[in-house]
Amino acid sequence: MELSTREIKPSIFDFEDYREYLKAACFPNGKYNHTSGTLSIWAKKLGYKSPSSLTMVLNGDRIPSRDMINSLGKELKLSAKERQYLDLQVDLDRAKRKGKDPSDLLKRLSIIAPGKNNIQLSLNQFSLISKWYFYVIKQLISTPGFIEDYDWMFKRLDRKVTPSQIKYAIDALLELGIITRDEAGNLTPAERGVISPNDIPSSALKNHHTGMMERAAEALREKPVEERQISSLTFRMNPEDLPKAKERVFKFIQEFNEEFANDNGLEVFQLNAQLFGHTRKDISQ
């Protein structure tokens, strides 16, 4: 299952640089300059009158103090393991700046979060593969009986993607290292995970989600009821509960993935989850 992580709480274990994690966790829209307002808010949360210290940390001009790390850990509600990982990343940064051997720190980091040698996509890279079918093709490649034939794949994808689009997608996924070829020359997904950057341009992210929602609408019209599940709920909720509600939705998706995703699965499915407001408080505009 592929998760679009920029609308959910990021995991520190998915980042090799603690500064990138802090940007993703504290400033999910990528706005951490002095004019955005969010920088000053976070500075106050951490006990600083001015955002200057935090700015220097995020820009790589200064290593965060222990007091700042403690405050960040509390505000971000990091677990003991997550906090230890953050501490080690900061220590690694400090060791590199002083020219010390980082081997021991790297080993300790790998013990805490093994197998986290992920592919980190740049903004331009994610934009290239933001259309809905790129990750579907990645999953299709893993299904038993897969044949690298564009016409075969065209039919397997319910004729929703043209052979030329399939070829382009495979070439792009290969170039980015998201899929590879084994010794026999067969396509196979890379063993590493894929991480999208914290400041994905909204157009790319919206493009990805819009494509998936359009596929859901098509499934409603075209798929028999026994092959789909479409449900909705209209309800009232206090706005201050929205962050908790979003976290609950993501937790459900994670648990669903753990229970039903199968490396030997024969078909590729899609689970979408949307939570949004129908009403607005300010009606003056």
JSON list of N, CA and C in Angstrom, two decimals, residues 279-285:
[
{"chain": "A", "resi": 279, "resn": "THR", "atom": "N", "xyz": [-19.57, 23.05, 6.03]},
{"chain": "A", "resi": 279, "resn": "THR", "atom": "CA", "xyz": [-19.97, 24.40, 6.42]},
{"chain": "A", "resi": 279, "resn": "THR", "atom": "C", "xyz": [-18.76, 25.24, 6.77]},
{"chain": "A", "resi": 280, "resn": "ARG", "atom": "N", "xyz": [-18.95, 26.56, 6.83]},
{"chain": "A", "resi": 280, "resn": "ARG", "atom": "CA", "xyz": [-17.88, 27.47, 7.22]},
{"chain": "A", "resi": 280, "resn": "ARG", "atom": "C", "xyz": [-18.42, 28.45, 8.24]},
{"chain": "A", "resi": 281, "resn": "LYS", "atom": "N", "xyz": [-17.58, 28.76, 9.22]},
{"chain": "A", "resi": 281, "resn": "LYS", "atom": "CA", "xyz": [-17.99, 29.65, 10.30]},
{"chain": "A", "resi": 281, "resn": "LYS", "atom": "C", "xyz": [-18.12, 31.09, 9.83]},
{"chain": "A", "resi": 282, "resn": "ASP", "atom": "N", "xyz": [-17.15, 31.53, 9.04]},
{"chain": "A", "resi": 282, "resn": "ASP", "atom": "CA", "xyz": [-17.13, 32.92, 8.56]},
{"chain": "A", "resi": 282, "resn": "ASP", "atom": "C", "xyz": [-17.90, 33.01, 7.26]},
{"chain": "A", "resi": 283, "resn": "ILE", "atom": "N", "xyz": [-19.09, 33.61, 7.29]},
{"chain": "A", "resi": 283, "resn": "ILE", "atom": "CA", "xyz": [-19.92, 33.72, 6.08]},
{"chain": "A", "resi": 283, "resn": "ILE", "atom": "C", "xyz": [-19.91, 35.14, 5.52]},
{"chain": "A", "resi": 284, "resn": "SER", "atom": "N", "xyz": [-18.98, 35.96, 6.02]},
{"chain": "A", "resi": 284, "resn": "SER", "atom": "CA", "xyz": [-18.90, 37.35, 5.57]},
{"chain": "A", "resi": 284, "resn": "SER", "atom": "C", "xyz": [-18.18, 37.47, 4.25]},
{"chain": "A", "resi": 285, "resn": "GLN", "atom": "N", "xyz": [-17.42, 36.44, 3.89]},
{"chain": "A", "resi": 285, "resn": "GLN", "atom": "CA", "xyz": [-16.63, 36.51, 2.66]},
{"chain": "A", "resi": 285, "resn": "GLN", "atom": "C", "xyz": [-17.35, 35.83, 1.50]}
]
